[in-house]
mmCIF file of C-alpha atoms and ligand atoms in Angstrom:
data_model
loop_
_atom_site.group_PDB
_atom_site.id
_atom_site.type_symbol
_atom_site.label_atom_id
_atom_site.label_comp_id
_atom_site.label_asym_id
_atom_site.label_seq_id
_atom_site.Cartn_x
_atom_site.Cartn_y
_atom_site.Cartn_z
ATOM 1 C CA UNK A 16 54.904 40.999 15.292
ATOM 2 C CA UNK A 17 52.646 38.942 13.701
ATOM 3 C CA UNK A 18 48.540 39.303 13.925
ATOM 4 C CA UNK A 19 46.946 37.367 16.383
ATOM 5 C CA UNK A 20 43.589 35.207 15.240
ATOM 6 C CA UNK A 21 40.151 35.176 17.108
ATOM 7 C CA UNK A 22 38.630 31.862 16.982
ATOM 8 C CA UNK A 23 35.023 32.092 18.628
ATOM 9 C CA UNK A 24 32.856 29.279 19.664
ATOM 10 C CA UNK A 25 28.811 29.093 19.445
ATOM 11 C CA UNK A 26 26.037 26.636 19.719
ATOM 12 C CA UNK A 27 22.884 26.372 21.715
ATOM 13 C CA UNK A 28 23.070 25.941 25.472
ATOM 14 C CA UNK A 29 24.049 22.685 26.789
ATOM 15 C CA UNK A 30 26.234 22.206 23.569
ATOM 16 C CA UNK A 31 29.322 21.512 25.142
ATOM 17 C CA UNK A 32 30.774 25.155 24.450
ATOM 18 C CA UNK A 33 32.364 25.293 27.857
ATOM 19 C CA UNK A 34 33.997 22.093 28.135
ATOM 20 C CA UNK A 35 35.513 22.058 24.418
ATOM 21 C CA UNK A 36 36.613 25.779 25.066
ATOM 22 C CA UNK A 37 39.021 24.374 27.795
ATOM 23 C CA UNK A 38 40.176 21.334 26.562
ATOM 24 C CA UNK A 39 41.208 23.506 23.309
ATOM 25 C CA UNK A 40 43.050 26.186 25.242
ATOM 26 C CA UNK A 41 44.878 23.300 26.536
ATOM 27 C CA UNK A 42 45.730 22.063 22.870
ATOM 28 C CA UNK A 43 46.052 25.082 21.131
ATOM 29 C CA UNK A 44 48.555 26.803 24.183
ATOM 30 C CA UNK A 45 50.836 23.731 22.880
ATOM 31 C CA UNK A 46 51.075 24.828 19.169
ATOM 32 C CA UNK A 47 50.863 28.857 19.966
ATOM 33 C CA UNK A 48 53.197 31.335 21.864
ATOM 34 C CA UNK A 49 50.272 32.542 23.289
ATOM 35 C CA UNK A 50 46.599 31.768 24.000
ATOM 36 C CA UNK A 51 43.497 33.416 25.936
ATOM 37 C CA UNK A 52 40.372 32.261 26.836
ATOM 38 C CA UNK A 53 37.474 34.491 26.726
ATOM 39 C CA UNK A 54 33.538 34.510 27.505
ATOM 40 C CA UNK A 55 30.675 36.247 26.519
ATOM 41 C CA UNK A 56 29.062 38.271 27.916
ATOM 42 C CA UNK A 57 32.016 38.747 30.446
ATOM 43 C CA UNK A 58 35.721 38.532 30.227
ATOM 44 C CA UNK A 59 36.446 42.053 31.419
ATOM 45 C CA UNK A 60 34.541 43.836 34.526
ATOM 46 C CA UNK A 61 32.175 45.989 32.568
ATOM 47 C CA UNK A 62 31.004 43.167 30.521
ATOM 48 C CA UNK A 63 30.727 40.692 33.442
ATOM 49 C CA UNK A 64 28.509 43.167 35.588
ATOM 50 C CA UNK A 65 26.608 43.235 32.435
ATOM 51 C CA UNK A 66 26.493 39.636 31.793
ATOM 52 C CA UNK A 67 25.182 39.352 35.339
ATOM 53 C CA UNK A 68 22.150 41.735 34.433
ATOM 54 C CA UNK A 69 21.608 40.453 31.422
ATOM 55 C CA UNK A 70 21.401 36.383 32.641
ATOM 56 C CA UNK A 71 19.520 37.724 36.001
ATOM 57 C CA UNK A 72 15.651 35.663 35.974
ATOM 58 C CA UNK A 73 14.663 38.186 38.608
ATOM 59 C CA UNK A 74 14.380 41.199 35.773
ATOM 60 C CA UNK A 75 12.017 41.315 32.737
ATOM 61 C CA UNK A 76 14.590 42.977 29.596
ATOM 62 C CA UNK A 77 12.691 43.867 26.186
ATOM 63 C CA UNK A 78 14.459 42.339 23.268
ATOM 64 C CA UNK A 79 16.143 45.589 21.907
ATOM 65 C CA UNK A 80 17.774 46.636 25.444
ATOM 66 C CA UNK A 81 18.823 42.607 25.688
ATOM 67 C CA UNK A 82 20.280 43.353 21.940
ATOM 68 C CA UNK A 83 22.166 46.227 23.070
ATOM 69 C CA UNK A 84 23.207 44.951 26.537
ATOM 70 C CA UNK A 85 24.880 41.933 25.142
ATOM 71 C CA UNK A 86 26.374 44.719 22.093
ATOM 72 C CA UNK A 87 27.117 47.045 24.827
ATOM 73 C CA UNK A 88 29.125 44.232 26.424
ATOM 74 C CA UNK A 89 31.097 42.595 23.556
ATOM 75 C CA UNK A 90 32.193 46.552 22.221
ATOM 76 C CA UNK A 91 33.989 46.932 25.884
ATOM 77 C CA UNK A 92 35.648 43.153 25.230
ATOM 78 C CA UNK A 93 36.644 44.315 22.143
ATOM 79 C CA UNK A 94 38.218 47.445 23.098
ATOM 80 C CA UNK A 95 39.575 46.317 26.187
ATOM 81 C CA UNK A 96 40.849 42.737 25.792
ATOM 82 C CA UNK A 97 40.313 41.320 22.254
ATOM 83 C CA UNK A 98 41.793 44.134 20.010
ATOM 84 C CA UNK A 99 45.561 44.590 22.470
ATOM 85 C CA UNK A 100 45.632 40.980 21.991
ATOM 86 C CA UNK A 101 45.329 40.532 18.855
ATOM 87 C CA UNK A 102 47.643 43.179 17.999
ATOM 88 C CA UNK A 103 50.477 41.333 20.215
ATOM 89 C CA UNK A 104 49.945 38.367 17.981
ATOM 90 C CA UNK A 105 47.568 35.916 20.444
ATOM 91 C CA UNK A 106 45.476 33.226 19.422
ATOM 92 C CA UNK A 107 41.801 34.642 21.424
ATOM 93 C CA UNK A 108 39.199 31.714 22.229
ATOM 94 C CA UNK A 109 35.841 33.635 22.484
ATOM 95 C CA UNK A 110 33.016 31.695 23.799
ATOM 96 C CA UNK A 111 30.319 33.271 22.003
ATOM 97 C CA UNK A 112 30.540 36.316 20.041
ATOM 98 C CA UNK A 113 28.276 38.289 17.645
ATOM 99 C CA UNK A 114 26.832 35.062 16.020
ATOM 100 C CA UNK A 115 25.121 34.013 19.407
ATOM 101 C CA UNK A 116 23.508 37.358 19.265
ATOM 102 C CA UNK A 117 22.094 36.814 15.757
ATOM 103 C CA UNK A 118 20.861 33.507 16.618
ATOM 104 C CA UNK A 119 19.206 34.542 20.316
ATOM 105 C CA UNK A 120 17.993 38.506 19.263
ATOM 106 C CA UNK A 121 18.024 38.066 15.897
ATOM 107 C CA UNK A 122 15.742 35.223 15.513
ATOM 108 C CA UNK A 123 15.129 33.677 18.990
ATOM 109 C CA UNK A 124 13.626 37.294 19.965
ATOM 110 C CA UNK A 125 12.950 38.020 16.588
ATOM 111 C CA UNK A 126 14.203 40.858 15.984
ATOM 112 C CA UNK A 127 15.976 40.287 12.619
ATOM 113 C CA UNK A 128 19.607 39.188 11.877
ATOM 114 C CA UNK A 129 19.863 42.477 9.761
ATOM 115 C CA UNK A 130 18.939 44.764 12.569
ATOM 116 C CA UNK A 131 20.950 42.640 14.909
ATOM 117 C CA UNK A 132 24.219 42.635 12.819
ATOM 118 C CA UNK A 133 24.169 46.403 12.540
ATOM 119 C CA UNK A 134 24.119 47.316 16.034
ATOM 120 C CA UNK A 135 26.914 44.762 16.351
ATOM 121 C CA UNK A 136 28.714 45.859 13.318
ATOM 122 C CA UNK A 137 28.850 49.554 15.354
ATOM 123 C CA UNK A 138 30.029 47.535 18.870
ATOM 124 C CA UNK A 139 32.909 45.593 17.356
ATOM 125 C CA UNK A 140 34.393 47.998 14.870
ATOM 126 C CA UNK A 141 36.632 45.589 12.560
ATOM 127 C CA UNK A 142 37.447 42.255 14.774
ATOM 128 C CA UNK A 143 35.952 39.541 13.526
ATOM 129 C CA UNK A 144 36.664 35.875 13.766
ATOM 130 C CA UNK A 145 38.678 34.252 11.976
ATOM 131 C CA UNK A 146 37.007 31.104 12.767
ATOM 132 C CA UNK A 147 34.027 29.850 14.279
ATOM 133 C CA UNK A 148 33.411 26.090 15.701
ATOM 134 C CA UNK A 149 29.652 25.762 15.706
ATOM 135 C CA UNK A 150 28.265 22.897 17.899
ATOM 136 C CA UNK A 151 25.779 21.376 16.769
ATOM 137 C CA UNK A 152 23.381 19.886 18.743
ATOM 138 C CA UNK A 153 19.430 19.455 18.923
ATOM 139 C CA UNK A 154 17.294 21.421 21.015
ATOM 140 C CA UNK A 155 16.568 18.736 22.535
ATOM 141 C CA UNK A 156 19.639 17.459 23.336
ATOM 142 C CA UNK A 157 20.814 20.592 24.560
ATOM 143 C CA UNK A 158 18.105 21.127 26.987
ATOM 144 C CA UNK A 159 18.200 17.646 28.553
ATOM 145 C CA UNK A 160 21.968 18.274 29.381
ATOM 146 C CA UNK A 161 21.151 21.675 30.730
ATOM 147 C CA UNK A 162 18.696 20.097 33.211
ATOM 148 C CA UNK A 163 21.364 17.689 34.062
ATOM 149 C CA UNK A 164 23.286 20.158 35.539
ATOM 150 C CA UNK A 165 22.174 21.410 38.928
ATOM 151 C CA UNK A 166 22.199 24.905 38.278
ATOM 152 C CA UNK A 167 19.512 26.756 38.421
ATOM 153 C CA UNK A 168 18.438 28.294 34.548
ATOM 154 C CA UNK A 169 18.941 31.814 33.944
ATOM 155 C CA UNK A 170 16.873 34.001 32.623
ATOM 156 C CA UNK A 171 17.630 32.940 28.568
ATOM 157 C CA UNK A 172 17.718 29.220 29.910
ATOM 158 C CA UNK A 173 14.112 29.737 31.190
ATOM 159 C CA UNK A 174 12.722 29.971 27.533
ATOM 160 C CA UNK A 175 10.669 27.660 25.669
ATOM 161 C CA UNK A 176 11.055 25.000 22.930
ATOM 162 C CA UNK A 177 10.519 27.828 19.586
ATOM 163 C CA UNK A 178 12.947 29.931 21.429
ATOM 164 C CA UNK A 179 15.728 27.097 21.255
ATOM 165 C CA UNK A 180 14.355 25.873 17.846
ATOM 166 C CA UNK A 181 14.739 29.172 16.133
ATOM 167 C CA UNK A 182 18.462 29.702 17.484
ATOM 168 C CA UNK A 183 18.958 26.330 16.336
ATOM 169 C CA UNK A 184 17.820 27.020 12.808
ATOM 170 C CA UNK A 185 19.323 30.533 12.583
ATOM 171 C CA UNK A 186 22.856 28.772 13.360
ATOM 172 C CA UNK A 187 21.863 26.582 10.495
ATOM 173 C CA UNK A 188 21.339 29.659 8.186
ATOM 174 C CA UNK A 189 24.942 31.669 9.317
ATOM 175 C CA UNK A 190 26.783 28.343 8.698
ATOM 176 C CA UNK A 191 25.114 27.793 5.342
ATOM 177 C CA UNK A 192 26.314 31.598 4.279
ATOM 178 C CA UNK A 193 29.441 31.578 5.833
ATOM 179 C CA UNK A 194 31.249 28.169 5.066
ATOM 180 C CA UNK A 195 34.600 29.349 4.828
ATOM 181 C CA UNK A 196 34.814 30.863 8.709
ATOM 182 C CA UNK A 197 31.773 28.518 10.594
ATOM 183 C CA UNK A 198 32.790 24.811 10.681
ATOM 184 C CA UNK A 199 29.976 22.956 12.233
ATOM 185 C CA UNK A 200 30.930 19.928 14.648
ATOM 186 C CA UNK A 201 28.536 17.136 15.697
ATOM 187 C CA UNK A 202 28.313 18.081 19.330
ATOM 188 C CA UNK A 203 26.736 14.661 20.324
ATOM 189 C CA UNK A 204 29.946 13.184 20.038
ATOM 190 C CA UNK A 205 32.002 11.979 23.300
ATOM 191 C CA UNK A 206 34.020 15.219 24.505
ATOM 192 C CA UNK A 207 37.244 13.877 22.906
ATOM 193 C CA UNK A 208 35.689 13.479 19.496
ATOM 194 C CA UNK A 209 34.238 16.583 19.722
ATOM 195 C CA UNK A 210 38.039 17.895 20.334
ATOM 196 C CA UNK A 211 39.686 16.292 17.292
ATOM 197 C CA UNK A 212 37.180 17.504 14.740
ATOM 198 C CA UNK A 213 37.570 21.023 16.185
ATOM 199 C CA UNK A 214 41.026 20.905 15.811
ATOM 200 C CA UNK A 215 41.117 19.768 12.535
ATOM 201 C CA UNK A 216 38.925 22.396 11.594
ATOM 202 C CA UNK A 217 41.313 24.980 13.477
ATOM 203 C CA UNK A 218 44.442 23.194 11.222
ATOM 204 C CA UNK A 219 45.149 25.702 8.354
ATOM 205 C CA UNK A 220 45.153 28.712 11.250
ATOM 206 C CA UNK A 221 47.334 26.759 13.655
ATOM 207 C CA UNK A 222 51.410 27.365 13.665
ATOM 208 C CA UNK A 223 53.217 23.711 12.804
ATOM 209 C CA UNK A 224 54.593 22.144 15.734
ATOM 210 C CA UNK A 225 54.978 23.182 19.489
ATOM 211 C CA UNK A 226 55.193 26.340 20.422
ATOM 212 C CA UNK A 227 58.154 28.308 20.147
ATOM 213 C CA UNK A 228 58.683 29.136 23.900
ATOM 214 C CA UNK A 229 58.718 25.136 25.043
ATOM 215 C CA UNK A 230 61.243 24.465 22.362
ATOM 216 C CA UNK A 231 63.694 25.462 24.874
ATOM 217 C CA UNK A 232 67.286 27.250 24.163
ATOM 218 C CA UNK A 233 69.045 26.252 21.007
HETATM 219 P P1 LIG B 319 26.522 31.189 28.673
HETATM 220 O O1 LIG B 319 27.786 31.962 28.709
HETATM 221 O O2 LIG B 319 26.284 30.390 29.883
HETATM 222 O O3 LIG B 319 26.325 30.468 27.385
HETATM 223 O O4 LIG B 319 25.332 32.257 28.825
HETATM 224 C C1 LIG B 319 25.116 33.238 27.946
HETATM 225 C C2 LIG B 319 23.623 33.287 27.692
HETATM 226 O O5 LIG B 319 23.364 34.465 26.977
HETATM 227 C C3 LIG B 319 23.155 32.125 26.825
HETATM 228 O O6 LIG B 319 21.846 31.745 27.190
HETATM 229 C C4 LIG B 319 23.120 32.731 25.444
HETATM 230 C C5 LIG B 319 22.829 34.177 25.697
HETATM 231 N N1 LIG B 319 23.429 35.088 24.733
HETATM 232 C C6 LIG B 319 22.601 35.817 23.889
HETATM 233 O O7 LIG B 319 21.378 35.653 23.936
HETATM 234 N N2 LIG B 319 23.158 36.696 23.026
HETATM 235 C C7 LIG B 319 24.505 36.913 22.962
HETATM 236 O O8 LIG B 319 24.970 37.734 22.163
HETATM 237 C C8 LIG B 319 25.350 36.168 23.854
HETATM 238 C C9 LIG B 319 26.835 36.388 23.832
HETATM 239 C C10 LIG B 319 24.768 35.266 24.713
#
């Protein structure tokens, strides 16, 4: 059985993360056997009781415990979801992975992408994407759209303009090093756009054609 691939997603809130997540599940579940959609923090019970702690306004966390909660959470992903699916050979959509946590602790908290990528390094063991759609959008943008939706901000959302502009600029940095595996997408594009460039950038990983179990009995 072949490998699977673990494609994340990342970009500042109010990118468009979400809605480009689904609409490529949709596209990519035509080309592969098999596809999952995943979130972080979340996607298994541990790391969504964590992800509810970690988002929660109500509680004051100090940068290195919200570093380790959100490492805490992505090692128990790993372990639990990510690496048995991979090893059957499915293509995992991750909404955020370790790259959000060098742009938000790493530089939005300031704690340092080198300190940040260590703990991480320990939490993940050796997944690590094999692509990563980065959505690029400005602060701005991003917070304008969050405001537009009537949910209330959690407790990352509640943070002010340098918080956003250093994530933003951090993203910057990653893609800059990292060319091969970060593609970065124009996320002020109409959704649609938005969903051709990713999969164009998603191509080279994708199997040719439909996938093999709605090409029906030969
Ligand atoms: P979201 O799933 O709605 O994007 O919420 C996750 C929030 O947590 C978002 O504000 C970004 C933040 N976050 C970090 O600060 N570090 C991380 O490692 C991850 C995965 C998310």
């Amino acid at each position: 059985m072949s490998a699977g691939r673990l494609i994340t997603i990342e970009g500042l809130d109010g990118a468009g993360k979400s809605t480009l997540a689904q609409a490529l599940h949709g596209e990519l579940a035509k080309r592969a056997a098999r596809v999952e959609l995943l979130r972080e923090p979340g996607g298994v019970e541990v790391s969504e009781r964590i992800r509810a702690l970690v988002k929660d306004p109500a509680l004051e966390v100090s940068p290195r415990a919200e570093a380790l909660l959100y490492a805490a959470a992505r090692a128990q992903l790993c372990e639990e979801r990510i690496a048995p699916l991979l090893a059957a050979g499915a293509f995992v959509l991750l909404d955020r992975f370790v790259d959000s946590s060098l742009a938000y602790q790493g530089a939005g908290r300031g704690l340092g992408v080198v300190a940040v990528r260590a703990i991480n390094d320990f939490a993940t063991g050796p997944i690590a994407p094999a692509r990563t759609l980065l959505l690029r959008i400005e602060p701005a943008l991003g917070r304008l759209r969050l405001h537009e939706r009537a949910e209330q901000p959690d407790r990352l959302e509640q943070e002010g303009e340098e918080f956003f502009a250093a994530i933003a600029a951090a993203y910057e940095e990653l893609a800059r090093a990292e060319p091969q595996r970060i593609r970065v997408i124009d996320a002020g594009q109409p959704p649609a756009r938005v969903l051709a460039d990713a999969l164009a950038a998603l191509e080279d990983l994708l199997p040719a054609g439909p996938a093999p179990s709605s090409i029906g009995p030969r």
